Coordinates of C-alpha atoms and ligand atoms in Angstrom, one line a residue:
M1 CA 0.1 0.2 0.1
Q2 CA 1.2 3.3 -0.4
I3 CA 0.4 7.1 0.4
L4 CA 1.2 10.2 -1.8
F5 CA 0.5 13.4 -0.6
L6 CA -0.9 16.2 -2.5
G7 CA -1.1 18.9 0.0
T8 CA 0.0 18.9 3.7
R9 CA -1.0 22.2 5.0
G10 CA -3.9 23.4 7.4
S11 CA -6.5 25.9 7.7
I12 CA -5.1 28.0 4.2
P13 CA -2.4 27.3 1.4
S14 CA 0.8 28.7 2.7
P15 CA 2.8 29.6 -0.9
G16 CA 6.6 31.0 -1.1
S17 CA 10.0 29.9 -0.6
D18 CA 9.8 29.4 3.1
F19 CA 7.1 26.5 2.6
S20 CA 8.8 25.0 -0.2
Q21 CA 10.1 22.0 1.4
Y22 CA 7.2 21.0 3.2
G23 CA 4.7 22.4 0.6
G24 CA 2.0 24.9 0.6
N25 CA -1.2 23.3 -0.3
T26 CA -4.0 22.3 1.7
T27 CA -5.0 18.7 2.4
S28 CA -5.4 16.0 -0.1
V29 CA -3.9 12.7 -0.3
I30 CA -4.0 9.7 -2.9
I31 CA -4.0 6.0 -0.8
T32 CA -3.5 3.1 -2.9
G33 CA -3.9 -0.5 -2.4
N34 CA -1.6 -3.3 -3.0
N35 CA -3.3 -4.5 -6.4
G36 CA -3.7 -0.4 -7.5
T37 CA -7.0 0.5 -6.3
S38 CA -6.8 4.4 -5.5
L39 CA -8.9 6.5 -3.1
V40 CA -8.4 10.2 -2.8
I41 CA -8.9 11.8 0.5
D42 CA -10.3 15.8 0.7
A43 CA -10.0 18.1 -1.9
G44 CA -8.0 20.8 -0.6
T45 CA -5.6 23.0 -2.9
G46 CA -3.4 20.2 -3.6
I47 CA -5.7 18.1 -5.6
R48 CA -5.2 20.7 -8.5
Q49 CA -2.0 18.5 -9.0
A50 CA -3.8 16.8 -12.3
G51 CA -0.2 15.5 -13.2
R52 CA 0.2 13.8 -10.1
L53 CA -3.5 12.1 -10.6
S54 CA -3.0 11.2 -14.2
N55 CA -3.3 7.1 -13.2
I56 CA -6.7 8.2 -11.6
L57 CA -7.9 10.6 -14.6
E58 CA -7.7 7.9 -17.1
K59 CA -10.0 5.5 -15.6
P60 CA -14.0 5.8 -16.0
V61 CA -14.8 5.7 -12.1
M62 CA -12.7 7.2 -9.1
T63 CA -13.5 7.6 -5.3
L64 CA -13.2 10.7 -3.3
L65 CA -13.7 10.5 0.3
F66 CA -14.4 14.0 2.2
T67 CA -13.3 14.0 5.9
H68 CA -15.4 17.3 6.6
A69 CA -16.7 20.5 5.3
H70 CA -14.2 23.0 6.6
W71 CA -12.8 25.1 4.0
D72 CA -9.2 23.5 3.6
H73 CA -10.7 20.3 2.7
L74 CA -12.8 21.6 0.1
Q75 CA -11.5 24.6 -1.7
G76 CA -9.5 22.9 -4.3
F77 CA -12.6 21.0 -5.3
P78 CA -13.5 23.8 -8.0
F79 CA -10.2 23.4 -9.7
F80 CA -10.0 19.5 -9.6
P81 CA -9.7 18.5 -13.2
G82 CA -11.7 15.1 -13.1
I83 CA -15.1 17.4 -12.6
Y84 CA -14.8 18.7 -16.3
N85 CA -14.5 15.2 -17.6
K86 CA -18.0 13.8 -18.9
N87 CA -16.8 10.4 -19.2
L88 CA -15.8 10.0 -15.3
T89 CA -17.9 9.0 -12.4
I90 CA -16.6 10.1 -9.0
N91 CA -18.2 8.0 -6.3
M92 CA -17.8 10.5 -3.4
L93 CA -17.8 9.1 0.1
I94 CA -18.9 11.0 3.0
A95 CA -19.6 9.8 6.6
E96 CA -23.5 9.8 7.3
P97 CA -23.7 12.5 9.5
H98 CA -21.3 14.9 7.6
L99 CA -23.5 14.4 4.1
D100 CA -25.7 17.2 4.3
S101 CA -23.1 19.6 5.4
I102 CA -20.3 18.7 2.7
R103 CA -23.1 18.7 -0.1
E104 CA -24.4 22.3 0.9
C105 CA -21.0 23.6 1.1
L106 CA -19.8 22.2 -2.2
T107 CA -23.0 23.5 -3.7
K108 CA -22.2 26.9 -1.9
Q109 CA -18.6 26.9 -3.0
M110 CA -20.0 26.6 -6.6
S111 CA -22.9 28.6 -6.7
G112 CA -21.8 31.3 -9.2
D113 CA -21.5 34.0 -6.4
S114 CA -18.0 32.8 -5.6
F115 CA -17.4 30.5 -8.7
P116 CA -18.6 30.6 -11.9
V117 CA -19.6 27.1 -12.7
H118 CA -22.3 25.6 -11.0
F119 CA -21.9 22.1 -8.7
D120 CA -25.0 21.0 -10.2
Q121 CA -24.2 21.4 -13.8
L122 CA -20.6 19.9 -13.6
P123 CA -20.0 17.4 -16.6
A124 CA -18.7 14.5 -14.4
H125 CA -21.2 12.4 -13.1
I126 CA -21.0 12.7 -9.3
E127 CA -22.6 9.8 -6.8
L128 CA -22.6 10.9 -2.9
I129 CA -22.4 7.7 -0.7
P130 CA -23.1 7.8 2.8
I131 CA -20.9 5.6 4.6
V132 CA -21.5 4.2 8.3
N133 CA -18.8 2.6 10.1
K134 CA -17.1 1.0 7.0
H135 CA -17.1 0.5 2.8
T136 CA -15.9 -1.8 0.6
I137 CA -14.4 -0.1 -2.7
D138 CA -13.3 -3.5 -4.3
D139 CA -11.5 -6.5 -3.7
D140 CA -8.5 -4.5 -3.3
L141 CA -9.4 -1.9 -0.9
S142 CA -11.7 -1.2 2.0
I143 CA -12.2 1.5 4.6
E144 CA -13.3 2.0 8.3
I145 CA -14.0 5.3 9.8
F146 CA -13.7 6.9 13.2
E147 CA -15.5 10.2 14.4
N148 CA -13.0 12.6 15.3
N149 CA -13.0 15.4 17.8
H150 CA -13.3 18.4 15.5
P151 CA -15.6 21.4 15.8
S152 CA -18.6 20.2 13.4
G153 CA -16.9 16.9 13.3
A154 CA -14.4 15.0 11.1
T155 CA -14.0 11.4 9.6
G156 CA -11.0 9.7 10.7
V157 CA -10.2 7.0 7.9
R158 CA -8.3 3.7 8.0
C159 CA -7.9 2.1 4.6
N160 CA -7.3 -1.7 4.3
S161 CA -5.4 -3.9 1.6
N162 CA -5.2 -7.7 2.0
D163 CA -3.6 -7.4 5.8
E164 CA -2.2 -3.9 5.7
S165 CA -3.7 -0.6 6.6
I166 CA -3.0 2.8 6.2
T167 CA -4.7 5.4 8.7
F168 CA -5.1 8.8 7.8
I169 CA -6.6 11.0 10.6
T170 CA -6.7 14.8 9.8
D171 CA -8.2 17.5 12.0
N172 CA -8.5 15.7 15.2
E173 CA -7.6 16.8 18.7
I174 CA -6.3 14.1 20.5
K175 CA -6.2 15.9 24.3
L176 CA -10.6 16.4 24.1
L177 CA -10.6 13.0 22.9
K178 CA -8.6 11.9 26.3
E179 CA -10.8 14.4 28.2
Q180 CA -14.2 12.7 26.5
K181 CA -12.5 8.8 27.6
R182 CA -12.4 8.2 24.0
Y183 CA -8.6 7.6 23.5
D184 CA -8.5 4.1 24.0
E185 CA -11.1 3.5 21.4
F186 CA -9.5 5.7 19.0
V187 CA -6.0 3.6 20.0
S188 CA -8.0 0.7 18.8
F189 CA -9.2 2.1 15.6
C190 CA -5.4 3.0 14.6
N191 CA -3.6 0.2 16.4
G192 CA -2.1 -2.4 13.9
S193 CA -1.7 -0.1 11.1
N194 CA 1.6 -0.3 9.1
I195 CA 1.4 3.9 8.6
I196 CA -0.7 6.5 10.7
V197 CA -1.0 9.8 9.5
H198 CA -1.9 12.1 11.9
D199 CA -2.7 16.1 12.1
G200 CA 0.1 17.9 14.0
Q201 CA -0.7 21.5 13.4
Y202 CA 0.0 22.7 16.8
I203 CA 2.6 22.9 19.6
E204 CA 2.1 23.0 23.2
T205 CA 2.0 26.9 23.8
D206 CA -0.5 27.1 21.0
M207 CA -3.1 25.4 23.3
E208 CA -3.4 28.3 25.5
I209 CA -5.7 29.9 23.0
K210 CA -6.2 27.1 20.3
K211 CA -7.8 24.3 22.5
G212 CA -10.9 23.6 21.3
W213 CA -10.1 24.3 17.7
G214 CA -9.8 20.6 16.9
H215 CA -6.0 20.0 16.0
S216 CA -3.3 17.8 17.6
T217 CA 0.3 18.7 19.3
I218 CA 3.3 17.1 18.3
N219 CA 3.7 16.0 21.7
D220 CA 0.2 14.2 21.5
V221 CA 0.8 12.9 18.1
A222 CA 4.1 11.4 19.4
G223 CA 1.8 9.8 21.8
L224 CA -0.3 8.3 19.9
F225 CA 2.8 6.9 17.7
I226 CA 4.3 5.6 21.2
D227 CA 0.8 3.6 22.1
T228 CA 0.1 2.2 18.9
K229 CA 3.8 1.4 17.1
P230 CA 3.2 2.0 13.3
E231 CA 6.2 1.1 11.4
I232 CA 6.0 4.7 9.5
G233 CA 4.2 7.6 12.0
I234 CA 3.9 10.6 9.7
F235 CA 2.5 14.1 11.0
T236 CA 0.7 16.7 8.6
H237 CA -2.0 19.4 8.3
H238 CA 1.1 21.8 9.0
D239 CA 0.5 25.4 10.3
P240 CA 0.4 27.7 7.6
D241 CA 2.3 29.9 9.5
R242 CA 5.3 27.4 10.2
V243 CA 8.2 27.8 7.6
D244 CA 10.2 24.9 6.8
K245 CA 12.9 25.1 9.4
E246 CA 10.5 25.3 12.0
V247 CA 8.5 22.1 10.5
S248 CA 12.3 20.6 10.2
A249 CA 12.8 20.9 14.2
L250 CA 9.2 19.8 14.9
E251 CA 10.2 16.3 13.0
K252 CA 13.6 15.9 15.0
Q253 CA 11.7 16.9 18.4
M254 CA 8.9 14.4 17.6
Q255 CA 11.7 11.8 16.6
K256 CA 13.2 12.2 19.9
L257 CA 10.2 12.1 21.8
C258 CA 9.5 8.5 20.3
K259 CA 12.8 7.2 20.3
D260 CA 13.3 8.2 24.2
A261 CA 10.5 6.2 24.9
G262 CA 12.0 3.1 23.1
N263 CA 9.5 3.1 20.2
K264 CA 11.0 2.1 16.6
T265 CA 8.2 4.0 14.6
R266 CA 10.0 6.0 11.4
V267 CA 8.9 9.3 12.3
I268 CA 8.3 11.8 9.4
A269 CA 6.9 15.3 8.7
A270 CA 4.7 15.1 5.6
R271 CA 6.2 16.5 2.6
E272 CA 3.9 17.6 -0.6
G273 CA 4.8 15.3 -3.5
Q274 CA 6.1 12.4 -1.6
T275 CA 4.9 8.9 -1.6
W276 CA 5.1 6.3 1.5
S277 CA 4.8 2.7 1.3
T278 CA 4.0 -0.1 3.5
G279 CA 7.2 -2.2 3.8
S280 CA 9.5 0.6 3.2
Ligands
ZN1 ZN1 -8.2 21.2 8.1

């Protein structure tokens, strides 16, 4: 299995030379099963990069999952080339509780007021598919979902292919999951994953004003990797104000936290354009 990062930034794109190493586009990833079935998750501005999606766009059907309706996960959708292809069917997977809000936000975003093309008039055939607990895409790839702690909610996704798993959790506040006594349930959801990707937007001092905003700190994500022991642990949804050298420093800090706890996970800060494979 593998994961390709098309966008690694949280909240808003951050262009410029200070952000070139880890990337400035907002969240979008492609997860691919062992037999080549792909799932695109979220349509931040990273999804605009058609070159990196060429394998997917050549097929008649693709699958796109939205974690939630916040701006940085939808804002690239009007610029995604696949929606203008009349020969493409897009199966849009959405956790059932978020279906109405995501449909409404996609429609509003493309209503003529802020974008000239209307959602209802897109050439591609779009099928909205509500998900409850799990969903099988095909023999190669299936998913299970978790309700994250995030304002208005967000969906965590575990992708399974044969006996392998990649778990992708963006927009989730681990501290509040602990306060709600849901952390053990979350660890069980992630346990056994070969690769875990988790939102690591904040550092502890951010929480003085940003507690309750729905994101996790580097320390809490290190704790998750220590508790779940994936082969590879990746933090993403980098803060838009965090320049490359600061993200690098956080990567080193998280590596040290894991190493000091005797954890063998390979800890990495997500970089736009980079692919990670199970067993690598
Ligand atoms: Zn976000």
